[in-house]
Short mmCIF file of C-alpha atoms and ligand atoms in Angstrom, two decimals:
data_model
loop_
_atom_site.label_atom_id
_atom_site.label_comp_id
_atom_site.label_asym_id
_atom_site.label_seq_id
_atom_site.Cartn_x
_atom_site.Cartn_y
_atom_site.Cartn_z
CA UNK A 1 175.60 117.97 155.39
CA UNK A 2 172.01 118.80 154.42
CA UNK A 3 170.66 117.89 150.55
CA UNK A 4 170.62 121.86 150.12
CA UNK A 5 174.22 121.95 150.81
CA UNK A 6 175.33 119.51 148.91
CA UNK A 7 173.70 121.34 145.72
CA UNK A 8 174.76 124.53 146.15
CA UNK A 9 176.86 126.71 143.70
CA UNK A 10 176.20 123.57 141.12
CA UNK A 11 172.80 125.38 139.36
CA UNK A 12 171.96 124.49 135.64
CA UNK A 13 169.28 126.04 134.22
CA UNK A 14 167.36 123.15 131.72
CA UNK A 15 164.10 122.95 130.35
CA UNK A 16 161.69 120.30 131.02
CA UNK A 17 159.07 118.20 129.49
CA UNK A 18 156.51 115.73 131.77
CA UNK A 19 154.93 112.71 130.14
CA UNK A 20 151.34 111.87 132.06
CA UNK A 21 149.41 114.23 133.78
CA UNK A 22 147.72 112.30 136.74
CA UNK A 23 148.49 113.11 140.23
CA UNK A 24 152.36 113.04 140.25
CA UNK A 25 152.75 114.71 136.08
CA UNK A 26 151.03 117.15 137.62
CA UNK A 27 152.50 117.64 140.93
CA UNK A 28 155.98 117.62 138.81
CA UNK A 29 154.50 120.52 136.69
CA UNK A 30 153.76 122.12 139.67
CA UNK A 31 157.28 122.14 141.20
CA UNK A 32 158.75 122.45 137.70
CA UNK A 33 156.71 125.97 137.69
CA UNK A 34 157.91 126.64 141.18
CA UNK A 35 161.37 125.98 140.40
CA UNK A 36 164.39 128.22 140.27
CA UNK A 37 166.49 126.03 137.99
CA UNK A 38 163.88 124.36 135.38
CA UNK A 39 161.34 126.05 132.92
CA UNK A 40 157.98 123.69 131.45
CA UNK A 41 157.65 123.19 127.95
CA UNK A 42 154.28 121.06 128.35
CA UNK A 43 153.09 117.66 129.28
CA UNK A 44 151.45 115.05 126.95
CA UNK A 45 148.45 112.62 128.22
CA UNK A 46 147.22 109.71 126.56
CA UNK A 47 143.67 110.69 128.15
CA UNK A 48 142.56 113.63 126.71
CA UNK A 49 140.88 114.66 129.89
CA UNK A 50 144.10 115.35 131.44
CA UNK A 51 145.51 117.23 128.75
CA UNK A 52 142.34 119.30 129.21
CA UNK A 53 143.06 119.74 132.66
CA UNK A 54 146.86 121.00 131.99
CA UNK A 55 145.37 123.29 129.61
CA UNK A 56 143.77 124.93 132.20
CA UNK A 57 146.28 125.53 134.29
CA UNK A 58 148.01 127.39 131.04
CA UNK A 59 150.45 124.52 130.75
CA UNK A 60 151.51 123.54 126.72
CA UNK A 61 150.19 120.39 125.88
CA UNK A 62 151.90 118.11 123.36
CA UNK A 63 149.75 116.56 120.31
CA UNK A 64 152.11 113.26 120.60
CA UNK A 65 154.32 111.99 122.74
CA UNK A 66 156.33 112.27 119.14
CA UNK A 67 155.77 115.38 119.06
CA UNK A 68 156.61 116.20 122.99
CA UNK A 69 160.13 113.65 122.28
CA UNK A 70 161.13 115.81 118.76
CA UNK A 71 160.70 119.03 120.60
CA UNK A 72 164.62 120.05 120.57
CA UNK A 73 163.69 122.79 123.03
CA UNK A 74 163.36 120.22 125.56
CA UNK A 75 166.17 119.04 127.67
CA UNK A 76 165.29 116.41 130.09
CA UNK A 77 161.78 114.56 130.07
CA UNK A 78 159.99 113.43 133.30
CA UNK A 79 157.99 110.20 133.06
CA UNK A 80 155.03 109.88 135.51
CA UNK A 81 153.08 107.44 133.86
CA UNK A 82 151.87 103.69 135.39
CA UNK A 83 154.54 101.65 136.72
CA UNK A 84 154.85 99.29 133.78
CA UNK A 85 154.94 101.68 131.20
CA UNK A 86 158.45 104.03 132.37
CA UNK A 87 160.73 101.21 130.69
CA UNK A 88 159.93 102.14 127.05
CA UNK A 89 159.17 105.62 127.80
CA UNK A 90 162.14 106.33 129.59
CA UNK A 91 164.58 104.10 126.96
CA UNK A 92 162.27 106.31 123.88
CA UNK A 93 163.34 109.72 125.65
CA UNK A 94 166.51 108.29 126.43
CA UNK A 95 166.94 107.50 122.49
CA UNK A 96 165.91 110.88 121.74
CA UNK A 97 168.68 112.32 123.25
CA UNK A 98 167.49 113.56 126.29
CA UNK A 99 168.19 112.94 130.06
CA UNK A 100 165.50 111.45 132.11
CA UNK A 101 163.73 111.62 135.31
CA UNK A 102 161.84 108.28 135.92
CA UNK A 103 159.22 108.07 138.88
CA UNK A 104 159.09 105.62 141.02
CA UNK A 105 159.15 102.27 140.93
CA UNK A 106 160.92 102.97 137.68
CA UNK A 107 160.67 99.29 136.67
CA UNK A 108 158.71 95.93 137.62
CA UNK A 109 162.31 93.86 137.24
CA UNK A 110 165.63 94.41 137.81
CA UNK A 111 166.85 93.18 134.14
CA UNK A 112 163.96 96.11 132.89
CA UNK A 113 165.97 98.94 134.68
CA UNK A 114 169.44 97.58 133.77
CA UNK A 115 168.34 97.89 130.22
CA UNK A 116 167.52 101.85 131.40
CA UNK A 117 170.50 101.96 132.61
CA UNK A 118 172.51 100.49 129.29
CA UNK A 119 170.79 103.12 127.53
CA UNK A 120 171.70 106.27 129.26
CA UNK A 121 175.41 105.22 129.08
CA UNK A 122 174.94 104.38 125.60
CA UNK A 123 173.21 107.82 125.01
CA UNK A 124 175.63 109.57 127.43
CA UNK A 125 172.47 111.09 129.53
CA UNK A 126 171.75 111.47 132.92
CA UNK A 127 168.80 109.22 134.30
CA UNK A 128 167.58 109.06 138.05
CA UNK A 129 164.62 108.04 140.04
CA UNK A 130 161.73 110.07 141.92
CA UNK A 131 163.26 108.71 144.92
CA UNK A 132 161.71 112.16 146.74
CA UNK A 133 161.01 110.42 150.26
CA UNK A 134 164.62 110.71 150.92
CA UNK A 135 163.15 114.36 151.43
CA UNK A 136 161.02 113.61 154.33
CA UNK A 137 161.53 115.18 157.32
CA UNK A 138 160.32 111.99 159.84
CA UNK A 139 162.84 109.61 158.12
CA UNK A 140 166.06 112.77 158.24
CA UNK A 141 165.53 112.94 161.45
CA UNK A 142 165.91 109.17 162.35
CA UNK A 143 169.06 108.94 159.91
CA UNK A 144 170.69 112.16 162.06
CA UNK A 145 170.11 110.17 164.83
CA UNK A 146 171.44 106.93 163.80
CA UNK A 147 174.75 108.77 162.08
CA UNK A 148 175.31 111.18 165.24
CA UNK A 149 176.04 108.04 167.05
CA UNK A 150 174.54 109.51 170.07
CA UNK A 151 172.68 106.54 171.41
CA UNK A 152 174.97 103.95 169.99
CA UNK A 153 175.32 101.91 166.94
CA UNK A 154 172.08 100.64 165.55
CA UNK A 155 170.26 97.34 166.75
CA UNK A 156 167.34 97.44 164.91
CA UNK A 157 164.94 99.97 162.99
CA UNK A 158 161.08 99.64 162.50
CA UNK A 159 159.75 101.77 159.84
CA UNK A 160 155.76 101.76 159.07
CA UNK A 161 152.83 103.48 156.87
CA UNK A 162 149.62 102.90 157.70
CA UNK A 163 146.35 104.19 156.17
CA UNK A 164 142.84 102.96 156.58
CA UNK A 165 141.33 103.49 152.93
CA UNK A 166 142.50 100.49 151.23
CA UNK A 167 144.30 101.17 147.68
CA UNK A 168 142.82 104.00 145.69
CA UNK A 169 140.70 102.26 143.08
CA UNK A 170 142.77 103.19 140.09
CA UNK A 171 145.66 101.02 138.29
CA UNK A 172 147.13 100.30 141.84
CA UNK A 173 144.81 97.65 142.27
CA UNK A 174 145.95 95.92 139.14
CA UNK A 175 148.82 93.58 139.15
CA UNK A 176 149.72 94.23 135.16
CA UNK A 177 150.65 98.04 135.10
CA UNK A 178 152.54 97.54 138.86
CA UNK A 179 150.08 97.82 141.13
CA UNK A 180 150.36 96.90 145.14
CA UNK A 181 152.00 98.12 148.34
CA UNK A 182 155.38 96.94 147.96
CA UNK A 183 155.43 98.51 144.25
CA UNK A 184 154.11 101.92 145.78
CA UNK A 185 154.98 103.26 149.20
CA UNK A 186 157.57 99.93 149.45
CA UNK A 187 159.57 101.15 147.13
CA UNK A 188 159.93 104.43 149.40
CA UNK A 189 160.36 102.97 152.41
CA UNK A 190 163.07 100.31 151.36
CA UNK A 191 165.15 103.22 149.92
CA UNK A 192 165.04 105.34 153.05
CA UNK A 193 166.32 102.28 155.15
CA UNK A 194 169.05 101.54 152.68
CA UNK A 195 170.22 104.88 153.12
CA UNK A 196 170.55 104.73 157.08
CA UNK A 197 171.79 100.89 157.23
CA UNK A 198 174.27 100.45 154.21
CA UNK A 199 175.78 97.06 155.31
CA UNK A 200 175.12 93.96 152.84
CA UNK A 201 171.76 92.64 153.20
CA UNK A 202 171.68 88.18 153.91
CA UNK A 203 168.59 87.38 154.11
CA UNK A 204 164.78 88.99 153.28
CA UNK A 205 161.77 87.54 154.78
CA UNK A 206 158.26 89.03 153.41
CA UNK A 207 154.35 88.45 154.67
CA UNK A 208 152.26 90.35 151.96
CA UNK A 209 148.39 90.58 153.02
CA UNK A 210 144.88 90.59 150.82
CA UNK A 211 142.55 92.09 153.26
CA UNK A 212 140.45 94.27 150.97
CA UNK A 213 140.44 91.27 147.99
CA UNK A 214 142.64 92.89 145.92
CA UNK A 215 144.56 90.67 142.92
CA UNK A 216 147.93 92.77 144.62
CA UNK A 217 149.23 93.32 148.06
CA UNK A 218 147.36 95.90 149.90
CA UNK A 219 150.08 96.07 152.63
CA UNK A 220 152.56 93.68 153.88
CA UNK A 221 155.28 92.98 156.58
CA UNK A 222 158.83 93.22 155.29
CA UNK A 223 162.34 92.13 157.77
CA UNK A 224 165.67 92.62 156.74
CA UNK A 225 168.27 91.11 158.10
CA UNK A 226 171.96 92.69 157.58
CA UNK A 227 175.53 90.50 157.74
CA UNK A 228 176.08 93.07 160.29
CA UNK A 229 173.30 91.83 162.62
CA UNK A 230 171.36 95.09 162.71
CA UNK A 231 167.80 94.67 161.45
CA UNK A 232 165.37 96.96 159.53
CA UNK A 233 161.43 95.88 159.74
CA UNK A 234 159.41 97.82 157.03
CA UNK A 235 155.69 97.76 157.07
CA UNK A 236 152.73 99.17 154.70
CA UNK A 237 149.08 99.11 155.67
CA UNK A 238 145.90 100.01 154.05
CA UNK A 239 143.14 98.81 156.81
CA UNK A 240 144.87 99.97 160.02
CA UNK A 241 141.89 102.05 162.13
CA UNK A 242 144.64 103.31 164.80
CA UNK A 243 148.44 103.41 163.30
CA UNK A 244 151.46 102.23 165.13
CA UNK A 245 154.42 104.20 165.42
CA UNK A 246 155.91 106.10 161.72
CA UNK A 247 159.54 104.88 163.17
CA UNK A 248 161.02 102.98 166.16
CA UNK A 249 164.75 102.83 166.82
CA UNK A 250 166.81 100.29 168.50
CA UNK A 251 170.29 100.85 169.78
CA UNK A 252 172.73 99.97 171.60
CA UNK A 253 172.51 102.97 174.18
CA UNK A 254 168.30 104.28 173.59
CA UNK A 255 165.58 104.31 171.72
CA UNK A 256 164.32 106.96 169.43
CA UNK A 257 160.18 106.90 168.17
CA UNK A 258 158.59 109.41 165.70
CA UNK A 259 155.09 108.28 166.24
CA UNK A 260 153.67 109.87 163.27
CA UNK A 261 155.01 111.72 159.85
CA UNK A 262 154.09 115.38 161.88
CA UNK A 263 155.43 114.98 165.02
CA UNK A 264 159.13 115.11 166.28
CA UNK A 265 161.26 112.03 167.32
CA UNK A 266 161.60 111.25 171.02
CA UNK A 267 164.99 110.13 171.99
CA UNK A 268 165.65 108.10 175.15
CA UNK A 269 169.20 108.33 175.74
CA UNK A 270 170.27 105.34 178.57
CA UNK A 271 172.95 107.34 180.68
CA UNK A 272 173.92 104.55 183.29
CA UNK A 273 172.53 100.84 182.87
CA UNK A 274 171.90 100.24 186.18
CA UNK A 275 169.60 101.45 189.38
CA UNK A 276 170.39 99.11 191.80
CA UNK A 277 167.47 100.09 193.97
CA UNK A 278 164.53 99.90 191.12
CA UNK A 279 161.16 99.60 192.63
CA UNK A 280 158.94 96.43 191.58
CA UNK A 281 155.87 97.89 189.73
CA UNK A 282 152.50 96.64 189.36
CA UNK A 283 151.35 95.38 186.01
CA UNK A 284 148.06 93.79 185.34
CA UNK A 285 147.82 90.79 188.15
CA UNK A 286 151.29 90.90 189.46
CA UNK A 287 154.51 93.14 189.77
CA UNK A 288 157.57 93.24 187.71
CA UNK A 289 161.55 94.21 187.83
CA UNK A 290 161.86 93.25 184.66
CA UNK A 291 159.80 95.65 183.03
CA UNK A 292 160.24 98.60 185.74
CA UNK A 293 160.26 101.76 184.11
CA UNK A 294 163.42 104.08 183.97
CA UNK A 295 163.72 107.46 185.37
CA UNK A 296 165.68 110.45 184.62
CA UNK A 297 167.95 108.52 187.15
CA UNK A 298 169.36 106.88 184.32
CA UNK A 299 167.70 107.69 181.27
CA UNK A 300 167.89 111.31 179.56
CA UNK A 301 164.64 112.34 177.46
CA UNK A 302 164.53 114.69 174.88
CA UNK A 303 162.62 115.76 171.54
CA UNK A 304 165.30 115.68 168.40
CA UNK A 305 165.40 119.04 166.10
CA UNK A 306 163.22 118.56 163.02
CA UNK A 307 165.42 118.92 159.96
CA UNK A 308 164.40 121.11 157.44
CA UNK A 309 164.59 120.34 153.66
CA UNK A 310 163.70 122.13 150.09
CA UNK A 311 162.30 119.53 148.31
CA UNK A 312 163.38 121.39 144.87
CA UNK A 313 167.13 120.14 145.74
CA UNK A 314 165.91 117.10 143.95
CA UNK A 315 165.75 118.92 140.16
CA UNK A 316 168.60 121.21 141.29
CA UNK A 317 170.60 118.42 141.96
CA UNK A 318 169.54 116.39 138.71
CA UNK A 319 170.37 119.79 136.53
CA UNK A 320 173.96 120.38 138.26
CA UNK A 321 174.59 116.68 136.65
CA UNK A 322 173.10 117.46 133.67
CA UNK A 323 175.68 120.28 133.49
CA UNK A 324 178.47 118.09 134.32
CA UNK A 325 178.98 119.32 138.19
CA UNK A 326 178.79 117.07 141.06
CA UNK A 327 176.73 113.54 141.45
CA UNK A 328 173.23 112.57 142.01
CA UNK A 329 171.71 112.41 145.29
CA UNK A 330 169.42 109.62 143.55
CA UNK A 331 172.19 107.31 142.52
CA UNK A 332 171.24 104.30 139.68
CA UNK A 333 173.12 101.56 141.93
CA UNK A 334 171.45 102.23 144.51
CA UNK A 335 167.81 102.38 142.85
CA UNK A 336 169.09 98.76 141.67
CA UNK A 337 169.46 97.60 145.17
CA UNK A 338 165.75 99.02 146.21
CA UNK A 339 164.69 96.74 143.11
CA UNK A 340 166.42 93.70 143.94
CA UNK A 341 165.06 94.00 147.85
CA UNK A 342 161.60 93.87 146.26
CA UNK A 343 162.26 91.01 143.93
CA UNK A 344 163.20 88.73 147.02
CA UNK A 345 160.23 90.07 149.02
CA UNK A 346 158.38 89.00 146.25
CA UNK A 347 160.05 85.47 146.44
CA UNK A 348 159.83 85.52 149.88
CA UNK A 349 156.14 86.29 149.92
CA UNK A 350 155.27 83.74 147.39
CA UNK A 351 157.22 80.72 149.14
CA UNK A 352 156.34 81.74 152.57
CA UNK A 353 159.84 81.08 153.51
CA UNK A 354 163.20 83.53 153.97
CA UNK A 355 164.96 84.00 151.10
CA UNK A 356 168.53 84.45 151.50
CA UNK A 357 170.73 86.53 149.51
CA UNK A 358 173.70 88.96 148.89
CA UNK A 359 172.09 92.45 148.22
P1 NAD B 401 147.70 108.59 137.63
O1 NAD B 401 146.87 107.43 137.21
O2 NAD B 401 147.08 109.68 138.44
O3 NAD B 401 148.37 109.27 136.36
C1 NAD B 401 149.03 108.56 135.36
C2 NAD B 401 148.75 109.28 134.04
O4 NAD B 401 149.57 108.73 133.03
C3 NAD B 401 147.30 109.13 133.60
O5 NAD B 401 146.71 110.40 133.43
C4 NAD B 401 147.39 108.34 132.29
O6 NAD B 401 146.41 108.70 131.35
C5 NAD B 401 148.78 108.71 131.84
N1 NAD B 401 149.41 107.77 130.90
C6 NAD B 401 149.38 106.41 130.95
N2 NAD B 401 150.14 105.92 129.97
C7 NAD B 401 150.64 106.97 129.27
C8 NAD B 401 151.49 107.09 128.16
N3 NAD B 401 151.98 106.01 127.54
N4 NAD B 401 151.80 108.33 127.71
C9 NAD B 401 151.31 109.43 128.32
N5 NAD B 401 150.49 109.38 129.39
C10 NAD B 401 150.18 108.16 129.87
O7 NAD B 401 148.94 107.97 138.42
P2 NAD B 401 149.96 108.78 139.33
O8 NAD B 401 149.53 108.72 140.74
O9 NAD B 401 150.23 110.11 138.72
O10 NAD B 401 151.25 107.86 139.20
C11 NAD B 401 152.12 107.98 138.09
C12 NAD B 401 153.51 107.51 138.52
O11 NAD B 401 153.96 108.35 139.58
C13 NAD B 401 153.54 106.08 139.05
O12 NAD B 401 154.74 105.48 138.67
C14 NAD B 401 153.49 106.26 140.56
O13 NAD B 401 154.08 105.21 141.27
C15 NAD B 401 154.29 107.54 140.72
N6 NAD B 401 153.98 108.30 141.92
C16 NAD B 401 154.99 108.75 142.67
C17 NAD B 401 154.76 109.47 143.82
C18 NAD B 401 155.93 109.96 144.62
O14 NAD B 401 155.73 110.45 145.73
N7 NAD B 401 157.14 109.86 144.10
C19 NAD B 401 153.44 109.74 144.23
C20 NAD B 401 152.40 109.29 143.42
C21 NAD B 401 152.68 108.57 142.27
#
């Protein structure tokens, strides 16, 4: 079933209010304008540069964030903010009696989102995370593949970002407001793997790296390792010239690769093990059985169908909740679980060792 499905016939029409207009108030703005189930009441910056700059796009700005939290017009706030500032904005809106949209990584700890969490029972509001990669297209299309079963059960999954730029030289340097690679596209990246492996995770083993001398990771190397035996490798880069592959699949009847976020996946599927009569090849300074490539003998090749997606399922989802129909696709336990992978990469990081555990 595709997100769309799963939202449809389940519209509630709310009205909206974003706190911080950087680069992702403003990209919510933009999709709250654009959407077919949410109107914009404003925004409200603390930098009065930005509010100029949502005044300019006609957007209501807010003289307080007391003023943008009293406005009884306003159904559900959106808090796109610095990572270590959502906790008391989202528990104030929360208090305030409205439901909340948190972006992500909607806490530093654990304990800080439970306390969310407390608080939207306690209110009886709806709260969810910006988890909006589940969206992707690259990472649907390896999750199809994995669920169709049709090269096997899953042995292992390699998922990777790279860039070249280092981190943008903003509060994502910073350690204090949340800044760092696992904290930013980690956070995305765990999440997506969580939702194509489910089993229990044991054990979490984390290499974090310092290359452009920041005080926070500026990419690191992340394995998890399931009861179930499968694996999941996650990795974020910031000073990688050439990337490697977006995703590589494992399992236990082909392979699958999406070598980058715009391209297709490529799905080997193995259709009989052996060739009795493979042909030694050449490698380098000798020749090789072992490492023989296959043929259409035995191996079928094909491109996988890109999905499609509506990336506005995301608030119609969050306002069928609102209006008491159906669950969210953005579900608090399993934000928790993205949260408590990070805090043993942390550990993991800082110990050099493998941290085990029962996530
Ligand atoms: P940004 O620096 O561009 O914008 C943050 C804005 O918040 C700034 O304009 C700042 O003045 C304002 N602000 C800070 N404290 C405030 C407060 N107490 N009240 C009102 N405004 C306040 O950063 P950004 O890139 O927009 O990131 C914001 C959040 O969005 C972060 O949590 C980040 O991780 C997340 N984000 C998510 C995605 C995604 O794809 N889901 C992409 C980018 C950023």
């Amino acid at each position: 079933m595709s997100l769309g499905e799963k939202t449809s016939g389940e519209l509630n029409f709310m009205n909206f209010a974003v706190i911080g207009y950087g680069g992702q108030g403003a990209w919510h703005c933009d999709r709250i304008l654009n959407s077919d189930v949410a109107t914009l009441s404003g925004t409200y910056d603390i930098r009065e540069a930005r509010n100029e700059a949502a005044r300019a796009k006609g957007i209501h700005v807010y003289d307080s964030l007391e003023a943008l939290l009293q406005d009884t017009a306003v159904d559900a706030v959106v808090v796109a903010t610095p990572n270590d500032s959502h906790n008391a904005l989202v528990i104030s809106a929360l208090r305030r009696g409205k439901h909340v949209i948190c972006e992500k990584p909607v806490d530093l700890t654990v304990a800080g989102f439970d306390a969310m969490v407390a608080t939207a029972k306690e209110m009886g509001k709806v709260f969810t995370v910006h988890q909006n990669r589940r969206w992707d297209v690259d990472y649907l299309a390896m999750k199809g593949i994995v669920e169709s079963g049709e090269i096997g059960d899953l042995i292992d999954i390699e998922s990777r970002i790279h860039g070249s730029r280092g981190i943008p030289s903003d509060w994502r340097c910073e350690k204090a407001p949340g800044g760092g690679m696992i904290l930013d596209w980690g956070v995305h990246l765990i999440d997506q793997i969580l939702q194509i492996v489910k089993d229990p995770i044991v054990r979490v083993v984390c290499d974090t790296t310092y290359i452009t001398g920041q005080e926070v990771d500026d990419g690191f190397f992340l394995t998890l390792h399931f009861a179930s035996g499968k694996r999941a490798h996650i990795e974020v880069a910031t000073y990688n010239f050439l990337p490697m592959p977006r995703f590589y699949l494992r399992c236990q009847s082909g392979s699958a690769l999406i070598e980058d976020w715009r391209k297709h996946a490529q799905v080997a599927r193995l259709t009989a093990w052996q060739e009795k009569d493979v042909t030694p090849v050449q490698n380098a300074a000798g020749i090789t059985r072992t490492m023989a490539p296959r043929d259409e003998l035995t191996l079928d090749c094909y491109e996988a169908p890109r999905p499609t997606v509506d990336v506005h399922d995301f608030y119609r989802n969050f306002c069928a909740v609102c209006g008491g129909k159906g669950e969210l696709i953005v579900k608090p336990a399993e934000v928790r679980r993205v949260l408590l992978v990070m805090e043993a990469a942390f550990r993991s990081a800082e110990c050099h060792s493998a941290v085990a555990c029962s996530i």
